[in-house]
Amino acid sequence: SNCAFGVIDNMAKLRSTVQVSLIATVFFCASKCSFVGIGKQQPRTVAVDLKAEGNGRPVVAVLGASGRTGAMVVEALAATATPRALTRSGKWQPPQDSKLKLEEVQVGQADVTNPSSLAAALAGVSAVVFAAAYSRGKTQPEDVDNAGLVNCAKVVLEKDIGRLIVVSSASVTRPYAPVGILLNTIGSGVLSEKLKGENKIKEMFEGTESTYTIVRPGGLTMDPAVGFAELQFNQGDTYVGNVPRADVAAVCAVAATDPLNSGAGKTFEMFKARTRQPLLPWYRGKTRYIVGNVPDGSAMLARLRPDSEVYDVPGALPISLDDFALGWARK
């Protein structure tokens, strides 16, 4: 990382290092993970009142509840809210070995590609977790991860629902990174469609009373949850690692029910701290947005920066104007 890229004598060594790093990253993600389709910072929060049922618990809808991550989100929400599991079929069962009882969950039908079904399914909820993803051979990323998310956002705004939590993916802004190339190739451009959906809803929510939180997990595993203290959040899409689906579900549940709404207007990547790797070799160390070693989910969200304050991240090439701007005050 200390090489002068203009010195010819060092080019061969640099090229070899980059190639090894890229190959290692692709192998790691392909073999270990699946994807959904450190300085101190001052907490920034936007409080949003949660609508509550007669039992005092807010109702939180989960779109894509039949998926592995979505089902775990339903389970995680049950501790502090009344979850509403929404699936295309209108049927839902708790995950295997779950202690959650079916009577503790509202079950309904919704298809993110059908706006009219969303309007009925999201009535009376205080927050929505969008965990839907395209299904290979049945749907396309542009219809679910992009247009489906936009359909959901429209209903959220129309019904004055307070929060929209989106499960996206790491590397959406880095299609040229090994992970991005891999996932866009095998996933019919899924990362590109996720990013389009993210950008559209950010525009839609600007100036409204509703808020969004976008969670970009790394490689998803079925390992047991490790807990917040073992996780790291990052902003700027420069690092990747693997993370248990159960931990992603826990983060979504906190973002949907936190009284301070600490995740409002924030987009971040998440992974187990010990698995963290730069998406590209020259990204190593080039971030000041890492949050970790915090045992409380709400506190972790509070330490993240609003999206409008995340700007000094490296570009696609080893040396770019963006790299030189790291740490500089924004003018």
mmCIF file with all atom_site columns, N, CA, C and O in Angstrom, residues 298-323:
data_model
loop_
_atom_site.group_PDB
_atom_site.id
_atom_site.type_symbol
_atom_site.label_atom_id
_atom_site.label_alt_id
_atom_site.label_comp_id
_atom_site.label_asym_id
_atom_site.label_entity_id
_atom_site.label_seq_id
_atom_site.pdbx_PDB_ins_code
_atom_site.Cartn_x
_atom_site.Cartn_y
_atom_site.Cartn_z
_atom_site.occupancy
_atom_site.B_iso_or_equiv
_atom_site.pdbx_formal_charge
_atom_site.auth_seq_id
_atom_site.auth_comp_id
_atom_site.auth_asym_id
_atom_site.auth_atom_id
_atom_site.pdbx_PDB_model_num
ATOM 1   N N  . SER A 1 298 ? -28.725 -0.006 19.266 1.00 0.00 ? 298 SER A N  1
ATOM 2   C CA . SER A 1 298 ? -29.137 1.374  19.103 1.00 0.00 ? 298 SER A CA 1
ATOM 3   C C  . SER A 1 298 ? -27.944 2.322  19.167 1.00 0.00 ? 298 SER A C  1
ATOM 4   O O  . SER A 1 298 ? -27.845 3.288  18.395 1.00 0.00 ? 298 SER A O  1
ATOM 5   N N  . ALA A 1 299 ? -27.001 2.042  20.076 1.00 0.00 ? 299 ALA A N  1
ATOM 6   C CA . ALA A 1 299 ? -25.806 2.880  20.190 1.00 0.00 ? 299 ALA A CA 1
ATOM 7   C C  . ALA A 1 299 ? -24.942 2.784  18.938 1.00 0.00 ? 299 ALA A C  1
ATOM 8   O O  . ALA A 1 299 ? -24.344 3.772  18.508 1.00 0.00 ? 299 ALA A O  1
ATOM 9   N N  . MET A 1 300 ? -24.873 1.589  18.347 1.00 0.00 ? 300 MET A N  1
ATOM 10  C CA . MET A 1 300 ? -24.104 1.440  17.107 1.00 0.00 ? 300 MET A CA 1
ATOM 11  C C  . MET A 1 300 ? -24.725 2.279  15.990 1.00 0.00 ? 300 MET A C  1
ATOM 12  O O  . MET A 1 300 ? -24.029 2.982  15.251 1.00 0.00 ? 300 MET A O  1
ATOM 13  N N  . LEU A 1 301 ? -26.040 2.214  15.869 1.00 0.00 ? 301 LEU A N  1
ATOM 14  C CA . LEU A 1 301 ? -26.722 2.999  14.845 1.00 0.00 ? 301 LEU A CA 1
ATOM 15  C C  . LEU A 1 301 ? -26.520 4.494  15.074 1.00 0.00 ? 301 LEU A C  1
ATOM 16  O O  . LEU A 1 301 ? -26.337 5.269  14.130 1.00 0.00 ? 301 LEU A O  1
ATOM 17  N N  . ALA A 1 302 ? -26.531 4.900  16.336 1.00 0.00 ? 302 ALA A N  1
ATOM 18  C CA . ALA A 1 302 ? -26.383 6.318  16.659 1.00 0.00 ? 302 ALA A CA 1
ATOM 19  C C  . ALA A 1 302 ? -25.007 6.841  16.280 1.00 0.00 ? 302 ALA A C  1
ATOM 20  O O  . ALA A 1 302 ? -24.851 8.032  15.964 1.00 0.00 ? 302 ALA A O  1
ATOM 21  N N  . ARG A 1 303 ? -23.989 5.987  16.285 1.00 0.00 ? 303 ARG A N  1
ATOM 22  C CA . ARG A 1 303 ? -22.624 6.424  15.967 1.00 0.00 ? 303 ARG A CA 1
ATOM 23  C C  . ARG A 1 303 ? -22.369 6.545  14.469 1.00 0.00 ? 303 ARG A C  1
ATOM 24  O O  . ARG A 1 303 ? -21.353 7.092  14.054 1.00 0.00 ? 303 ARG A O  1
ATOM 25  N N  . LEU A 1 304 ? -23.278 6.008  13.682 1.00 0.00 ? 304 LEU A N  1
ATOM 26  C CA . LEU A 1 304 ? -23.154 6.160  12.229 1.00 0.00 ? 304 LEU A CA 1
ATOM 27  C C  . LEU A 1 304 ? -23.483 7.587  11.817 1.00 0.00 ? 304 LEU A C  1
ATOM 28  O O  . LEU A 1 304 ? -24.166 8.317  12.535 1.00 0.00 ? 304 LEU A O  1
ATOM 29  N N  . ARG A 1 305 ? -23.012 7.972  10.640 1.00 0.00 ? 305 ARG A N  1
ATOM 30  C CA . ARG A 1 305 ? -23.290 9.311  10.134 1.00 0.00 ? 305 ARG A CA 1
ATOM 31  C C  . ARG A 1 305 ? -24.478 9.285  9.181  1.00 0.00 ? 305 ARG A C  1
ATOM 32  O O  . ARG A 1 305 ? -24.681 8.310  8.454  1.00 0.00 ? 305 ARG A O  1
ATOM 33  N N  . PRO A 1 306 ? -25.251 10.357 9.147  1.00 0.00 ? 306 PRO A N  1
ATOM 34  C CA . PRO A 1 306 ? -26.292 10.464 8.117  1.00 0.00 ? 306 PRO A CA 1
ATOM 35  C C  . PRO A 1 306 ? -25.631 10.383 6.736  1.00 0.00 ? 306 PRO A C  1
ATOM 36  O O  . PRO A 1 306 ? -24.472 10.774 6.552  1.00 0.00 ? 306 PRO A O  1
ATOM 37  N N  . ASP A 1 307 ? -26.368 9.879  5.765  1.00 0.00 ? 307 ASP A N  1
ATOM 38  C CA . ASP A 1 307 ? -25.798 9.700  4.429  1.00 0.00 ? 307 ASP A CA 1
ATOM 39  C C  . ASP A 1 307 ? -25.216 10.990 3.865  1.00 0.00 ? 307 ASP A C  1
ATOM 40  O O  . ASP A 1 307 ? -24.232 10.967 3.127  1.00 0.00 ? 307 ASP A O  1
ATOM 41  N N  . SER A 1 308 ? -25.806 12.128 4.200  1.00 0.00 ? 308 SER A N  1
ATOM 42  C CA . SER A 1 308 ? -25.330 13.401 3.670  1.00 0.00 ? 308 SER A CA 1
ATOM 43  C C  . SER A 1 308 ? -23.936 13.755 4.170  1.00 0.00 ? 308 SER A C  1
ATOM 44  O O  . SER A 1 308 ? -23.266 14.622 3.599  1.00 0.00 ? 308 SER A O  1
ATOM 45  N N  . GLU A 1 309 ? -23.467 13.079 5.219  1.00 0.00 ? 309 GLU A N  1
ATOM 46  C CA . GLU A 1 309 ? -22.161 13.378 5.793  1.00 0.00 ? 309 GLU A CA 1
ATOM 47  C C  . GLU A 1 309 ? -21.113 12.322 5.459  1.00 0.00 ? 309 GLU A C  1
ATOM 48  O O  . GLU A 1 309 ? -20.005 12.333 5.999  1.00 0.00 ? 309 GLU A O  1
ATOM 49  N N  . VAL A 1 310 ? -21.447 11.385 4.588  1.00 0.00 ? 310 VAL A N  1
ATOM 50  C CA . VAL A 1 310 ? -20.498 10.359 4.157  1.00 0.00 ? 310 VAL A CA 1
ATOM 51  C C  . VAL A 1 310 ? -20.078 10.687 2.731  1.00 0.00 ? 310 VAL A C  1
ATOM 52  O O  . VAL A 1 310 ? -20.850 10.522 1.793  1.00 0.00 ? 310 VAL A O  1
ATOM 53  N N  . TYR A 1 311 ? -18.874 11.187 2.569  1.00 0.00 ? 311 TYR A N  1
ATOM 54  C CA . TYR A 1 311 ? -18.465 11.657 1.243  1.00 0.00 ? 311 TYR A CA 1
ATOM 55  C C  . TYR A 1 311 ? -17.015 11.328 0.902  1.00 0.00 ? 311 TYR A C  1
ATOM 56  O O  . TYR A 1 311 ? -16.677 11.126 -0.257 1.00 0.00 ? 311 TYR A O  1
ATOM 57  N N  . ASP A 1 312 ? -16.119 11.289 1.893  1.00 0.00 ? 312 ASP A N  1
ATOM 58  C CA . ASP A 1 312 ? -14.704 11.119 1.583  1.00 0.00 ? 312 ASP A CA 1
ATOM 59  C C  . ASP A 1 312 ? -14.334 9.636  1.564  1.00 0.00 ? 312 ASP A C  1
ATOM 60  O O  . ASP A 1 312 ? -13.701 9.115  2.464  1.00 0.00 ? 312 ASP A O  1
ATOM 61  N N  . VAL A 1 313 ? -14.746 8.946  0.519  1.00 0.00 ? 313 VAL A N  1
ATOM 62  C CA . VAL A 1 313 ? -14.444 7.529  0.350  1.00 0.00 ? 313 VAL A CA 1
ATOM 63  C C  . VAL A 1 313 ? -13.641 7.364  -0.937 1.00 0.00 ? 313 VAL A C  1
ATOM 64  O O  . VAL A 1 313 ? -13.752 8.166  -1.861 1.00 0.00 ? 313 VAL A O  1
ATOM 65  N N  . PRO A 1 314 ? -12.791 6.331  -1.013 1.00 0.00 ? 314 PRO A N  1
ATOM 66  C CA . PRO A 1 314 ? -11.931 6.169  -2.186 1.00 0.00 ? 314 PRO A CA 1
ATOM 67  C C  . PRO A 1 314 ? -12.709 5.815  -3.440 1.00 0.00 ? 314 PRO A C  1
ATOM 68  O O  . PRO A 1 314 ? -13.828 5.302  -3.383 1.00 0.00 ? 314 PRO A O  1
ATOM 69  N N  . GLY A 1 315 ? -12.095 6.099  -4.584 1.00 0.00 ? 315 GLY A N  1
ATOM 70  C CA . GLY A 1 315 ? -12.722 5.811  -5.862 1.00 0.00 ? 315 GLY A CA 1
ATOM 71  C C  . GLY A 1 315 ? -12.351 4.442  -6.388 1.00 0.00 ? 315 GLY A C  1
ATOM 72  O O  . GLY A 1 315 ? -11.838 3.580  -5.663 1.00 0.00 ? 315 GLY A O  1
ATOM 73  N N  . ALA A 1 316 ? -12.586 4.237  -7.694 1.00 0.00 ? 316 ALA A N  1
ATOM 74  C CA . ALA A 1 316 ? -12.378 2.914  -8.289 1.00 0.00 ? 316 ALA A CA 1
ATOM 75  C C  . ALA A 1 316 ? -10.912 2.589  -8.494 1.00 0.00 ? 316 ALA A C  1
ATOM 76  O O  . ALA A 1 316 ? -10.509 1.425  -8.457 1.00 0.00 ? 316 ALA A O  1
ATOM 77  N N  . LEU A 1 317 ? -10.074 3.600  -8.716 1.00 0.00 ? 317 LEU A N  1
ATOM 78  C CA . LEU A 1 317 ? -8.675  3.372  -9.051 1.00 0.00 ? 317 LEU A CA 1
ATOM 79  C C  . LEU A 1 317 ? -7.783  3.497  -7.816 1.00 0.00 ? 317 LEU A C  1
ATOM 80  O O  . LEU A 1 317 ? -8.160  4.134  -6.831 1.00 0.00 ? 317 LEU A O  1
ATOM 81  N N  . PRO A 1 318 ? -6.579  2.902  -7.859 1.00 0.00 ? 318 PRO A N  1
ATOM 82  C CA . PRO A 1 318 ? -5.681  2.952  -6.704 1.00 0.00 ? 318 PRO A CA 1
ATOM 83  C C  . PRO A 1 318 ? -5.360  4.375  -6.249 1.00 0.00 ? 318 PRO A C  1
ATOM 84  O O  . PRO A 1 318 ? -5.226  4.634  -5.073 1.00 0.00 ? 318 PRO A O  1
ATOM 85  N N  . ILE A 1 319 ? -5.213  5.280  -7.190 1.00 0.00 ? 319 ILE A N  1
ATOM 86  C CA . ILE A 1 319 ? -4.982  6.671  -6.844 1.00 0.00 ? 319 ILE A CA 1
ATOM 87  C C  . ILE A 1 319 ? -5.985  7.515  -7.613 1.00 0.00 ? 319 ILE A C  1
ATOM 88  O O  . ILE A 1 319 ? -6.063  7.441  -8.837 1.00 0.00 ? 319 ILE A O  1
ATOM 89  N N  . SER A 1 320 ? -6.755  8.298  -6.892 1.00 0.00 ? 320 SER A N  1
ATOM 90  C CA . SER A 1 320 ? -7.731  9.169  -7.522 1.00 0.00 ? 320 SER A CA 1
ATOM 91  C C  . SER A 1 320 ? -7.843  10.438 -6.696 1.00 0.00 ? 320 SER A C  1
ATOM 92  O O  . SER A 1 320 ? -7.320  10.525 -5.580 1.00 0.00 ? 320 SER A O  1
ATOM 93  N N  . LEU A 1 321 ? -8.521  11.417 -7.210 1.00 0.00 ? 321 LEU A N  1
ATOM 94  C CA . LEU A 1 321 ? -8.732  12.648 -6.463 1.00 0.00 ? 321 LEU A CA 1
ATOM 95  C C  . LEU A 1 321 ? -9.475  12.373 -5.169 1.00 0.00 ? 321 LEU A C  1
ATOM 96  O O  . LEU A 1 321 ? -9.248  13.023 -4.159 1.00 0.00 ? 321 LEU A O  1
ATOM 97  N N  . ASP A 1 322 ? -10.380 11.378 -5.202 1.00 0.00 ? 322 ASP A N  1
ATOM 98  C CA . ASP A 1 322 ? -11.108 11.029 -3.988 1.00 0.00 ? 322 ASP A CA 1
ATOM 99  C C  . ASP A 1 322 ? -10.161 10.532 -2.898 1.00 0.00 ? 322 ASP A C  1
ATOM 100 O O  . ASP A 1 322 ? -10.338 10.811 -1.719 1.00 0.00 ? 322 ASP A O  1
ATOM 101 N N  . ASP A 1 323 ? -9.130  9.769  -3.299 1.00 0.00 ? 323 ASP A N  1
ATOM 102 C CA . ASP A 1 323 ? -8.169  9.280  -2.314 1.00 0.00 ? 323 ASP A CA 1
ATOM 103 C C  . ASP A 1 323 ? -7.449  10.441 -1.633 1.00 0.00 ? 323 ASP A C  1
ATOM 104 O O  . ASP A 1 323 ? -7.228  10.446 -0.420 1.00 0.00 ? 323 ASP A O  1
#
